[in-house]
């Protein structure tokens, strides 16, 4: 069971010096990557994580949120209010008090209080909350000095087996540090998100760690702890963190003044390469995503992608399923160029594609109320890629989605529900709301309800 952890002009000489230092740093990183070693003796085993903690811990904060929920007495039916609360963690990523946490820590909360490692307290407001990535960005109020921060390391140089620390506020007991290793990378089929690609760690993560930092041995932020697999609600050694690349994408959007994260797309849809597919394609192992659909005049088509291509990587990062492709593209800004590696006719090729926002309008303000026929009383809206994606669905989906259904209406009596997607009427594909006007009794309706295809005759 997946659980969100409830219960994000120098002088020439100076310039040349900085370039030299940068090159030296990159060279050192490369040497380190090739020379990772396990502790070789008892003395090495006694080495301490304290230097890393001293660097990282001051930037990790505790978050306490309060809200009011509207409720109705189950016996008398009298409306009322109930106080709700949430405790979690966060990370300061800018010295002016920009804090990253999980969206589920602050969702539907009206008061947010942030406590720093040195026990100072600040009120906070939400700058941007992105439900899809479960990352929210807060701004501390009344900050008059530079606060300690963690550097967001989005270079994705981590390897399975690397040591990491999880810093947060488990069970609300106060700041706590646990250590472990990266046990897996690019986890996509977790049930947490359709566009997530998570870092998996065995460092103990428990309720209250939500929004806390996953740091590497350089003291850099490589992820925001967000979920665990657990049957008991406590750590079972399988925790997941949103990678720094997505965290940075949300932070950049917030700091840039956006109120929502605009996710671009490649305009292709596919399925994972199976063992049988791999054999037929002459691959050494199942790898990549077979393109099954391309959106007309979309970024993929313009880049030359076509059905039957096998996408194996985006910007050098391996892709093996639709979730992985969505994540890789989703970490880029609209109109960025990505390098897509494909297998075509037995040859590997690399094409450049400019990713763009999904076409269509994601808003629901233009929904239409059906006022005649047996579907009257249903509020409907034709699907487009932007709308379908914003609702967590397939951008390639077609049909008309049902919003609110008036109680006692014809649509309510025939069993239509909010969220239903009307696919066909009398065998004809539905692509426009006008096709639902004046639908009469005896008509055959086919809908998609939470992934299940249902057909029936309206009596």
Tab-separated table of C-alpha atoms in Angstrom:
chain	number	residue	atom	x	y	z
A	1	UNK	CA	0.000	0.000	0.000
A	2	UNK	CA	1.319	3.416	-0.941
A	3	UNK	CA	0.829	6.073	1.727
A	4	UNK	CA	1.335	9.811	1.518
A	5	UNK	CA	3.206	10.636	4.711
A	6	UNK	CA	0.412	12.588	6.442
A	7	UNK	CA	-0.530	10.291	9.489
A	8	UNK	CA	8.620	22.232	-2.378
A	9	UNK	CA	29.914	41.656	-14.724
A	10	UNK	CA	32.954	40.152	-13.238
A	11	UNK	CA	36.478	41.160	-14.263
A	12	UNK	CA	38.141	38.890	-16.847
A	13	UNK	CA	40.595	37.461	-14.337
A	14	UNK	CA	37.857	36.532	-11.890
A	15	UNK	CA	35.764	35.028	-14.689
A	16	UNK	CA	38.623	32.805	-15.859
A	17	UNK	CA	39.285	31.775	-12.257
A	18	UNK	CA	35.632	30.795	-11.782
A	19	UNK	CA	35.676	28.758	-15.003
A	20	UNK	CA	38.816	26.975	-13.844
A	21	UNK	CA	37.227	26.170	-10.483
A	22	UNK	CA	34.098	24.909	-12.235
A	23	UNK	CA	36.166	22.653	-14.500
A	24	UNK	CA	38.124	21.379	-11.490
A	25	UNK	CA	34.872	20.656	-9.660
A	26	UNK	CA	33.474	18.751	-12.647
A	27	UNK	CA	36.694	16.755	-12.919
A	28	UNK	CA	36.561	15.923	-9.209
A	29	UNK	CA	32.927	14.839	-9.555
A	30	UNK	CA	33.875	12.546	-12.438
A	31	UNK	CA	36.744	11.026	-10.442
A	32	UNK	CA	34.436	10.501	-7.459
A	33	UNK	CA	31.832	8.800	-9.656
A	34	UNK	CA	34.413	6.330	-10.886
A	35	UNK	CA	36.033	5.741	-7.489
A	36	UNK	CA	33.143	5.070	-5.109
A	37	UNK	CA	34.351	2.643	-2.467
A	38	UNK	CA	32.833	0.843	0.511
A	39	UNK	CA	34.366	1.352	3.995
A	40	UNK	CA	37.533	-0.737	4.140
A	41	UNK	CA	38.238	-0.947	7.887
A	42	UNK	CA	36.795	-0.363	11.356
A	43	UNK	CA	38.086	3.213	11.440
A	44	UNK	CA	36.260	4.058	8.216
A	45	UNK	CA	33.105	2.493	9.626
A	46	UNK	CA	33.277	4.921	12.572
A	47	UNK	CA	33.233	7.932	10.254
A	48	UNK	CA	30.483	10.404	11.098
A	49	UNK	CA	27.757	12.069	9.064
A	50	UNK	CA	27.984	15.081	11.393
A	51	UNK	CA	29.728	17.394	8.869
A	52	UNK	CA	26.933	16.813	6.345
A	53	UNK	CA	24.255	17.317	8.994
A	54	UNK	CA	25.854	20.562	10.179
A	55	UNK	CA	25.608	21.850	6.600
A	56	UNK	CA	22.116	20.640	5.780
A	57	UNK	CA	20.087	20.625	9.018
A	58	UNK	CA	19.767	24.423	9.515
A	59	UNK	CA	17.834	24.664	6.227
A	60	UNK	CA	15.292	21.957	7.148
A	61	UNK	CA	12.180	23.265	8.913
A	62	UNK	CA	9.118	21.958	10.712
A	63	UNK	CA	5.686	22.896	9.371
A	64	UNK	CA	2.446	23.051	11.331
A	65	UNK	CA	-0.717	23.814	9.372
A	66	UNK	CA	-4.281	24.429	10.511
A	67	UNK	CA	-7.535	24.509	8.575
A	68	UNK	CA	-11.313	24.407	8.887
A	69	UNK	CA	-13.398	21.689	7.261
A	70	UNK	CA	-17.106	22.028	6.592
A	71	UNK	CA	-18.986	19.008	8.006
A	72	UNK	CA	-22.567	17.893	8.575
A	73	UNK	CA	-23.814	16.102	11.682
A	74	UNK	CA	-24.524	12.488	10.571
A	75	UNK	CA	-27.650	12.204	12.773
A	76	UNK	CA	-29.302	15.624	12.771
A	77	UNK	CA	-27.846	16.811	9.464
A	78	UNK	CA	-26.867	20.143	11.006
A	79	UNK	CA	-23.951	21.809	9.173
A	80	UNK	CA	-20.872	22.753	11.157
A	81	UNK	CA	-17.117	23.152	11.129
A	82	UNK	CA	-14.237	20.958	12.253
A	83	UNK	CA	-10.671	22.020	12.939
A	84	UNK	CA	-8.093	20.084	10.924
A	85	UNK	CA	-4.328	20.038	11.183
A	86	UNK	CA	-1.186	18.737	9.547
A	87	UNK	CA	2.421	18.385	10.651
A	88	UNK	CA	5.277	18.000	8.204
A	89	UNK	CA	8.668	19.253	7.109
A	90	UNK	CA	10.126	21.635	4.570
A	91	UNK	CA	13.388	22.912	3.105
A	92	UNK	CA	14.572	26.518	2.734
A	93	UNK	CA	15.888	26.880	-0.832
A	94	UNK	CA	16.322	30.674	-1.031
A	95	UNK	CA	17.797	32.968	1.642
A	96	UNK	CA	14.761	35.271	1.499
A	97	UNK	CA	12.592	32.518	2.972
A	98	UNK	CA	11.337	30.446	0.038
A	99	UNK	CA	10.477	26.997	1.400
A	100	UNK	CA	9.679	23.768	-0.440
A	101	UNK	CA	7.385	21.141	1.069
A	102	UNK	CA	4.786	18.570	-0.012
A	103	UNK	CA	1.466	19.806	-1.305
A	104	UNK	CA	-0.405	17.340	0.896
A	105	UNK	CA	1.110	18.946	4.015
A	106	UNK	CA	-0.562	22.300	3.355
A	107	UNK	CA	-3.529	21.413	1.127
A	108	UNK	CA	-6.802	23.009	2.298
A	109	UNK	CA	-5.042	24.709	5.218
A	110	UNK	CA	-5.569	28.372	6.106
A	111	UNK	CA	-2.786	28.927	8.661
A	112	UNK	CA	0.791	27.746	8.136
A	113	UNK	CA	3.462	28.110	10.808
A	114	UNK	CA	7.105	27.285	10.076
A	115	UNK	CA	9.678	26.596	12.801
A	116	UNK	CA	13.364	26.813	11.933
A	117	UNK	CA	16.071	24.559	13.277
A	118	UNK	CA	17.105	27.329	15.721
A	119	UNK	CA	13.466	27.489	16.992
A	120	UNK	CA	12.555	30.790	15.344
A	121	UNK	CA	8.993	30.808	14.001
A	122	UNK	CA	7.440	32.452	10.940
A	123	UNK	CA	4.027	32.533	9.353
A	124	UNK	CA	4.015	31.387	5.728
A	125	UNK	CA	1.825	31.817	2.674
A	126	UNK	CA	1.454	29.486	-0.292
A	127	UNK	CA	3.062	30.834	-3.468
A	128	UNK	CA	2.374	27.820	-5.680
A	129	UNK	CA	0.911	24.383	-4.983
A	130	UNK	CA	1.363	21.665	-7.597
A	131	UNK	CA	-0.808	18.658	-6.834
A	132	UNK	CA	0.594	16.559	-9.680
A	133	UNK	CA	4.137	16.529	-8.305
A	134	UNK	CA	2.971	16.918	-4.670
A	135	UNK	CA	5.299	19.906	-4.314
A	136	UNK	CA	4.308	23.258	-2.809
A	137	UNK	CA	6.340	26.462	-2.497
A	138	UNK	CA	5.889	28.727	0.527
A	139	UNK	CA	7.134	32.218	1.357
A	140	UNK	CA	8.031	32.973	4.967
A	141	UNK	CA	6.711	36.330	6.135
A	142	UNK	CA	8.738	38.892	8.071
A	143	UNK	CA	12.185	37.605	7.049
A	144	UNK	CA	14.732	40.387	7.643
A	145	UNK	CA	17.973	38.459	7.169
A	146	UNK	CA	19.502	35.794	4.973
A	147	UNK	CA	18.393	32.335	6.043
A	148	UNK	CA	20.377	29.093	5.666
A	149	UNK	CA	19.556	27.224	2.472
A	150	UNK	CA	20.110	23.896	0.746
A	151	UNK	CA	21.421	23.831	-2.802
A	152	UNK	CA	19.058	22.029	-5.202
A	153	UNK	CA	21.273	19.533	-7.039
A	154	UNK	CA	19.356	18.653	-10.203
A	155	UNK	CA	22.296	17.130	-12.106
A	156	UNK	CA	20.955	13.611	-11.453
A	157	UNK	CA	24.364	12.063	-10.870
A	158	UNK	CA	23.123	9.736	-8.129
A	159	UNK	CA	23.693	6.018	-8.349
A	160	UNK	CA	22.003	3.083	-6.667
A	161	UNK	CA	23.945	2.387	-3.467
A	162	UNK	CA	24.939	5.997	-2.787
A	163	UNK	CA	24.643	7.088	0.850
A	164	UNK	CA	21.882	9.572	1.655
A	165	UNK	CA	20.385	11.277	4.710
A	166	UNK	CA	16.694	11.956	5.329
A	167	UNK	CA	16.090	15.008	7.509
A	168	UNK	CA	12.629	15.908	8.760
A	169	UNK	CA	10.139	15.954	11.601
A	170	UNK	CA	8.803	12.381	12.025
A	171	UNK	CA	5.741	12.050	14.266
A	172	UNK	CA	6.169	15.742	15.204
A	173	UNK	CA	8.934	14.904	17.694
A	174	UNK	CA	11.353	17.484	16.237
A	175	UNK	CA	14.118	17.439	13.684
A	176	UNK	CA	15.508	13.956	13.141
A	177	UNK	CA	18.214	12.560	10.849
A	178	UNK	CA	18.219	9.028	9.440
A	179	UNK	CA	20.646	7.502	6.978
A	180	UNK	CA	20.481	4.887	4.276
A	181	UNK	CA	21.235	4.333	0.633
A	182	UNK	CA	19.527	4.972	-2.671
A	183	UNK	CA	17.857	1.631	-3.276
A	184	UNK	CA	16.390	2.446	-6.708
A	185	UNK	CA	16.089	5.288	-9.214
A	186	UNK	CA	13.414	6.310	-11.714
A	187	UNK	CA	10.578	4.507	-9.927
A	188	UNK	CA	7.467	5.274	-11.988
A	189	UNK	CA	4.894	2.554	-11.354
A	190	UNK	CA	4.288	3.440	-7.709
A	191	UNK	CA	0.670	4.589	-7.813
A	192	UNK	CA	1.743	7.967	-6.411
A	193	UNK	CA	1.664	9.959	-9.636
A	194	UNK	CA	1.197	9.313	-13.353
A	195	UNK	CA	4.050	11.702	-14.152
A	196	UNK	CA	6.432	10.982	-11.289
A	197	UNK	CA	9.810	9.281	-11.392
A	198	UNK	CA	10.938	8.811	-7.816
A	199	UNK	CA	14.156	8.212	-5.907
A	200	UNK	CA	13.692	5.170	-3.659
A	201	UNK	CA	15.606	4.991	-0.373
A	202	UNK	CA	15.782	2.745	2.673
A	203	UNK	CA	16.519	5.676	4.997
A	204	UNK	CA	13.767	5.638	7.634
A	205	UNK	CA	10.912	7.944	6.587
A	206	UNK	CA	7.817	8.212	8.746
A	207	UNK	CA	4.677	10.367	9.062
A	208	UNK	CA	5.862	13.940	9.567
A	209	UNK	CA	8.850	13.499	7.247
A	210	UNK	CA	6.661	14.721	4.371
A	211	UNK	CA	8.372	17.630	2.649
A	212	UNK	CA	11.703	16.952	4.343
A	213	UNK	CA	15.091	16.775	2.681
A	214	UNK	CA	16.860	13.852	1.073
A	215	UNK	CA	20.500	14.962	0.889
A	216	UNK	CA	23.655	13.451	-0.543
A	217	UNK	CA	27.091	13.357	1.038
A	218	UNK	CA	27.854	16.832	-0.344
A	219	UNK	CA	24.968	18.196	1.720
A	220	UNK	CA	22.941	19.028	-1.409
A	221	UNK	CA	19.201	18.530	-1.794
A	222	UNK	CA	18.565	15.680	-4.219
A	223	UNK	CA	14.922	15.063	-3.367
A	224	UNK	CA	11.873	15.893	-1.244
A	225	UNK	CA	10.617	12.943	0.809
A	226	UNK	CA	6.993	12.371	-0.097
A	227	UNK	CA	5.662	8.820	0.338
A	228	UNK	CA	6.294	5.356	1.763
A	229	UNK	CA	5.210	1.808	1.100
A	230	UNK	CA	3.860	0.517	4.383
A	231	UNK	CA	1.158	-1.732	5.806
A	232	UNK	CA	1.521	-0.288	9.301
A	233	UNK	CA	1.840	3.409	8.484
A	234	UNK	CA	5.460	3.489	9.672
A	235	UNK	CA	8.721	3.030	7.790
A	236	UNK	CA	9.294	-0.344	6.201
A	237	UNK	CA	12.480	0.723	4.464
A	238	UNK	CA	10.827	1.691	1.172
A	239	UNK	CA	10.493	5.458	0.878
A	240	UNK	CA	10.141	7.717	-2.139
A	241	UNK	CA	11.413	11.227	-2.841
A	242	UNK	CA	10.504	13.654	-5.615
A	243	UNK	CA	13.773	14.201	-7.540
A	244	UNK	CA	15.466	17.594	-7.404
A	245	UNK	CA	14.880	18.174	-11.133
A	246	UNK	CA	11.118	18.352	-10.569
A	247	UNK	CA	11.541	20.321	-7.331
A	248	UNK	CA	13.602	22.932	-9.172
A	249	UNK	CA	11.026	23.107	-11.958
A	250	UNK	CA	8.271	23.946	-9.452
A	251	UNK	CA	10.454	26.430	-7.535
A	252	UNK	CA	11.501	28.198	-10.735
A	253	UNK	CA	7.846	28.494	-11.750
A	254	UNK	CA	6.890	29.950	-8.371
A	255	UNK	CA	9.780	32.399	-8.191
A	256	UNK	CA	9.062	33.440	-11.780
A	257	UNK	CA	5.575	34.552	-10.755
A	258	UNK	CA	3.557	31.606	-12.100
A	259	UNK	CA	0.529	30.386	-10.187
A	260	UNK	CA	0.680	26.927	-11.764
A	261	UNK	CA	3.295	24.656	-13.297
A	262	UNK	CA	2.856	24.511	-17.069
A	263	UNK	CA	3.909	21.048	-18.162
A	264	UNK	CA	4.982	20.695	-21.777
A	265	UNK	CA	4.511	17.497	-23.747
A	266	UNK	CA	6.116	15.667	-26.626
A	267	UNK	CA	2.801	14.704	-28.196
A	268	UNK	CA	3.499	10.973	-28.323
A	269	UNK	CA	1.918	8.028	-26.565
A	270	UNK	CA	3.348	4.559	-26.222
A	271	UNK	CA	3.669	1.312	-24.360
A	272	UNK	CA	6.626	-0.303	-22.627
A	273	UNK	CA	8.761	-2.745	-24.580
A	274	UNK	CA	7.957	-6.271	-23.399
A	275	UNK	CA	10.279	-9.268	-23.535
A	276	UNK	CA	8.548	-10.505	-26.706
A	277	UNK	CA	8.825	-7.057	-28.323
A	278	UNK	CA	12.503	-6.881	-27.404
A	279	UNK	CA	13.166	-10.204	-29.147
A	280	UNK	CA	11.287	-9.149	-32.280
A	281	UNK	CA	13.176	-5.844	-32.359
A	282	UNK	CA	16.534	-7.523	-31.819
A	283	UNK	CA	17.137	-5.797	-28.473
A	284	UNK	CA	19.410	-7.373	-25.875
A	285	UNK	CA	16.839	-6.604	-23.166
A	286	UNK	CA	13.374	-5.044	-22.811
A	287	UNK	CA	14.031	-1.316	-22.969
A	288	UNK	CA	12.218	1.763	-24.148
A	289	UNK	CA	8.753	2.934	-25.127
A	290	UNK	CA	7.124	1.909	-28.418
A	291	UNK	CA	5.302	4.884	-29.940
A	292	UNK	CA	1.695	3.888	-30.644
A	293	UNK	CA	0.154	7.321	-31.280
A	294	UNK	CA	1.403	10.766	-32.263
A	295	UNK	CA	-0.613	13.947	-31.895
A	296	UNK	CA	-1.234	15.666	-35.274
A	297	UNK	CA	1.164	18.574	-35.762
A	298	UNK	CA	2.501	18.066	-32.227
A	299	UNK	CA	6.127	18.484	-31.096
A	300	UNK	CA	6.885	14.811	-31.785
A	301	UNK	CA	5.572	14.922	-35.350
A	302	UNK	CA	7.522	18.092	-36.092
A	303	UNK	CA	10.673	16.402	-34.759
A	304	UNK	CA	10.116	13.462	-37.107
A	305	UNK	CA	8.878	10.884	-34.582
A	306	UNK	CA	6.385	8.345	-35.879
A	307	UNK	CA	4.458	5.280	-34.830
A	308	UNK	CA	6.697	2.253	-34.354
A	309	UNK	CA	9.699	4.254	-33.120
A	310	UNK	CA	11.143	3.020	-29.833
A	311	UNK	CA	12.068	5.923	-27.551
A	312	UNK	CA	14.951	4.774	-25.349
A	313	UNK	CA	16.150	8.033	-23.759
A	314	UNK	CA	15.442	11.747	-23.335
A	315	UNK	CA	18.477	13.986	-22.849
A	316	UNK	CA	20.527	10.853	-22.162
A	317	UNK	CA	18.250	9.592	-19.367
A	318	UNK	CA	16.761	6.151	-19.992
A	319	UNK	CA	13.013	5.942	-20.602
A	320	UNK	CA	11.078	2.704	-20.217
A	321	UNK	CA	7.423	3.694	-19.815
A	322	UNK	CA	4.940	6.519	-20.351
A	323	UNK	CA	5.396	7.800	-16.799
A	324	UNK	CA	9.142	8.086	-17.329
A	325	UNK	CA	8.644	10.001	-20.571
A	326	UNK	CA	6.099	12.312	-18.932
A	327	UNK	CA	8.542	13.031	-16.100
A	328	UNK	CA	11.537	13.729	-18.337
A	329	UNK	CA	9.567	16.122	-20.514
A	330	UNK	CA	7.722	17.597	-17.528
A	331	UNK	CA	10.932	18.799	-15.888
A	332	UNK	CA	11.601	21.046	-18.862
A	333	UNK	CA	10.086	24.461	-19.506
A	334	UNK	CA	7.765	25.023	-22.485
A	335	UNK	CA	9.678	25.600	-25.740
A	336	UNK	CA	12.832	23.929	-24.387
A	337	UNK	CA	14.596	21.560	-26.787
A	338	UNK	CA	15.127	17.951	-25.749
A	339	UNK	CA	17.250	15.280	-27.387
A	340	UNK	CA	15.207	12.126	-27.978
A	341	UNK	CA	17.041	8.865	-28.670
A	342	UNK	CA	15.010	6.408	-30.744
A	343	UNK	CA	15.476	2.968	-32.235
A	344	UNK	CA	14.168	2.946	-35.814
A	345	UNK	CA	14.585	0.141	-38.346
A	346	UNK	CA	17.351	-1.381	-36.212
A	347	UNK	CA	19.346	1.851	-35.992
A	348	UNK	CA	19.681	4.308	-33.117
A	349	UNK	CA	19.016	7.928	-33.971
A	350	UNK	CA	18.793	11.138	-31.978
A	351	UNK	CA	16.273	13.815	-32.884
A	352	UNK	CA	15.744	17.248	-31.396
A	353	UNK	CA	12.228	18.156	-30.310
A	354	UNK	CA	10.913	21.447	-28.958
A	355	UNK	CA	8.438	20.557	-26.213
A	356	UNK	CA	5.374	22.766	-25.929
A	357	UNK	CA	2.324	23.260	-23.688
A	358	UNK	CA	-0.536	20.875	-24.294
A	359	UNK	CA	-3.054	22.256	-26.797
A	360	UNK	CA	-6.498	23.300	-25.638
A	361	UNK	CA	-7.951	24.990	-22.583
A	362	UNK	CA	-7.587	23.357	-19.184
A	363	UNK	CA	-10.287	25.552	-17.647
A	364	UNK	CA	-13.792	24.316	-16.901
A	365	UNK	CA	-15.530	27.702	-16.999
A	366	UNK	CA	-17.023	27.048	-20.443
A	367	UNK	CA	-18.914	23.911	-19.448
A	368	UNK	CA	-22.369	23.607	-20.983
A	369	UNK	CA	-25.556	22.489	-19.211
A	370	UNK	CA	-27.636	20.020	-21.219
A	371	UNK	CA	-31.187	21.395	-21.024
A	372	UNK	CA	-33.176	18.997	-23.164
A	373	UNK	CA	-33.406	15.256	-23.743
A	374	UNK	CA	-32.675	12.401	-21.349
A	375	UNK	CA	-29.241	13.820	-20.507
A	376	UNK	CA	-30.631	17.157	-19.324
A	377	UNK	CA	-29.247	18.309	-16.002
A	378	UNK	CA	-25.692	17.243	-16.798
A	379	UNK	CA	-22.934	19.843	-17.092
A	380	UNK	CA	-20.573	18.727	-19.878
A	381	UNK	CA	-17.339	19.815	-21.541
A	382	UNK	CA	-15.523	18.441	-24.592
A	383	UNK	CA	-12.128	16.962	-23.755
A	384	UNK	CA	-8.896	18.398	-25.129
A	385	UNK	CA	-5.299	17.438	-24.239
A	386	UNK	CA	-4.805	20.272	-21.728
A	387	UNK	CA	-8.097	19.579	-19.943
A	388	UNK	CA	-7.614	15.801	-19.869
A	389	UNK	CA	-4.094	16.197	-18.497
A	390	UNK	CA	-5.171	18.681	-15.817
A	391	UNK	CA	-7.735	16.150	-14.639
A	392	UNK	CA	-5.073	13.448	-14.403
A	393	UNK	CA	-6.264	11.631	-17.518
A	394	UNK	CA	-4.848	10.643	-20.883
A	395	UNK	CA	-4.174	13.740	-23.055
A	396	UNK	CA	-5.032	11.621	-26.107
A	397	UNK	CA	-8.501	10.825	-24.716
A	398	UNK	CA	-11.524	11.971	-26.692
A	399	UNK	CA	-15.141	12.362	-25.686
A	400	UNK	CA	-17.193	14.677	-23.499
A	401	UNK	CA	-16.624	14.713	-19.749
A	402	UNK	CA	-19.456	15.135	-17.271
A	403	UNK	CA	-19.062	17.658	-14.467
A	404	UNK	CA	-21.865	18.361	-12.010
A	405	UNK	CA	-25.140	16.442	-12.355
A	406	UNK	CA	-28.252	18.121	-10.916
A	407	UNK	CA	-30.125	16.022	-8.368
A	408	UNK	CA	-33.489	14.830	-9.628
A	409	UNK	CA	-32.671	15.611	-13.262
A	410	UNK	CA	-33.062	13.164	-16.150
A	411	UNK	CA	-29.271	12.700	-16.243
A	412	UNK	CA	-29.281	11.891	-12.533
A	413	UNK	CA	-32.126	9.386	-12.897
A	414	UNK	CA	-30.415	7.500	-15.733
A	415	UNK	CA	-27.297	7.159	-13.533
A	416	UNK	CA	-24.880	9.628	-15.068
A	417	UNK	CA	-22.130	10.671	-12.635
A	418	UNK	CA	-19.567	13.479	-12.430
A	419	UNK	CA	-16.314	12.365	-14.016
A	420	UNK	CA	-17.987	10.062	-16.557
A	421	UNK	CA	-16.626	10.430	-20.088
A	422	UNK	CA	-19.291	9.971	-22.748
A	423	UNK	CA	-17.645	8.150	-25.650
A	424	UNK	CA	-20.458	7.246	-28.060
A	425	UNK	CA	-24.172	7.728	-28.603
A	426	UNK	CA	-25.796	5.068	-30.795
A	427	UNK	CA	-22.371	3.920	-31.920
A	428	UNK	CA	-21.205	7.344	-33.078
A	429	UNK	CA	-18.138	8.860	-31.424
A	430	UNK	CA	-18.930	11.931	-29.315
A	431	UNK	CA	-16.499	14.828	-29.714
A	432	UNK	CA	-18.787	17.853	-29.210
A	433	UNK	CA	-21.316	18.769	-26.534
A	434	UNK	CA	-23.941	19.562	-29.194
A	435	UNK	CA	-24.158	15.831	-29.923
A	436	UNK	CA	-25.656	15.350	-26.449
A	437	UNK	CA	-28.560	17.728	-26.914
A	438	UNK	CA	-31.972	16.118	-27.388
A	439	UNK	CA	-30.739	12.546	-26.886
A	440	UNK	CA	-33.908	10.486	-26.646
A	441	UNK	CA	-35.033	7.364	-24.836
A	442	UNK	CA	-33.849	4.114	-26.366
A	443	UNK	CA	-30.475	5.596	-27.267
A	444	UNK	CA	-27.405	3.475	-26.577
A	445	UNK	CA	-24.752	5.252	-24.504
A	446	UNK	CA	-21.133	4.191	-23.979
A	447	UNK	CA	-19.165	5.856	-21.192
A	448	UNK	CA	-15.803	5.538	-19.510
A	449	UNK	CA	-16.194	5.526	-15.739
A	450	UNK	CA	-12.925	5.456	-13.767
A	451	UNK	CA	-11.249	3.414	-16.500
A	452	UNK	CA	-14.140	0.980	-17.006
A	453	UNK	CA	-16.043	1.005	-20.295
A	454	UNK	CA	-19.821	0.735	-19.764
A	455	UNK	CA	-22.550	0.517	-22.415
A	456	UNK	CA	-26.324	0.566	-22.004
A	457	UNK	CA	-29.643	1.627	-23.464
A	458	UNK	CA	-31.366	4.605	-21.843
A	459	UNK	CA	-34.889	3.581	-20.826
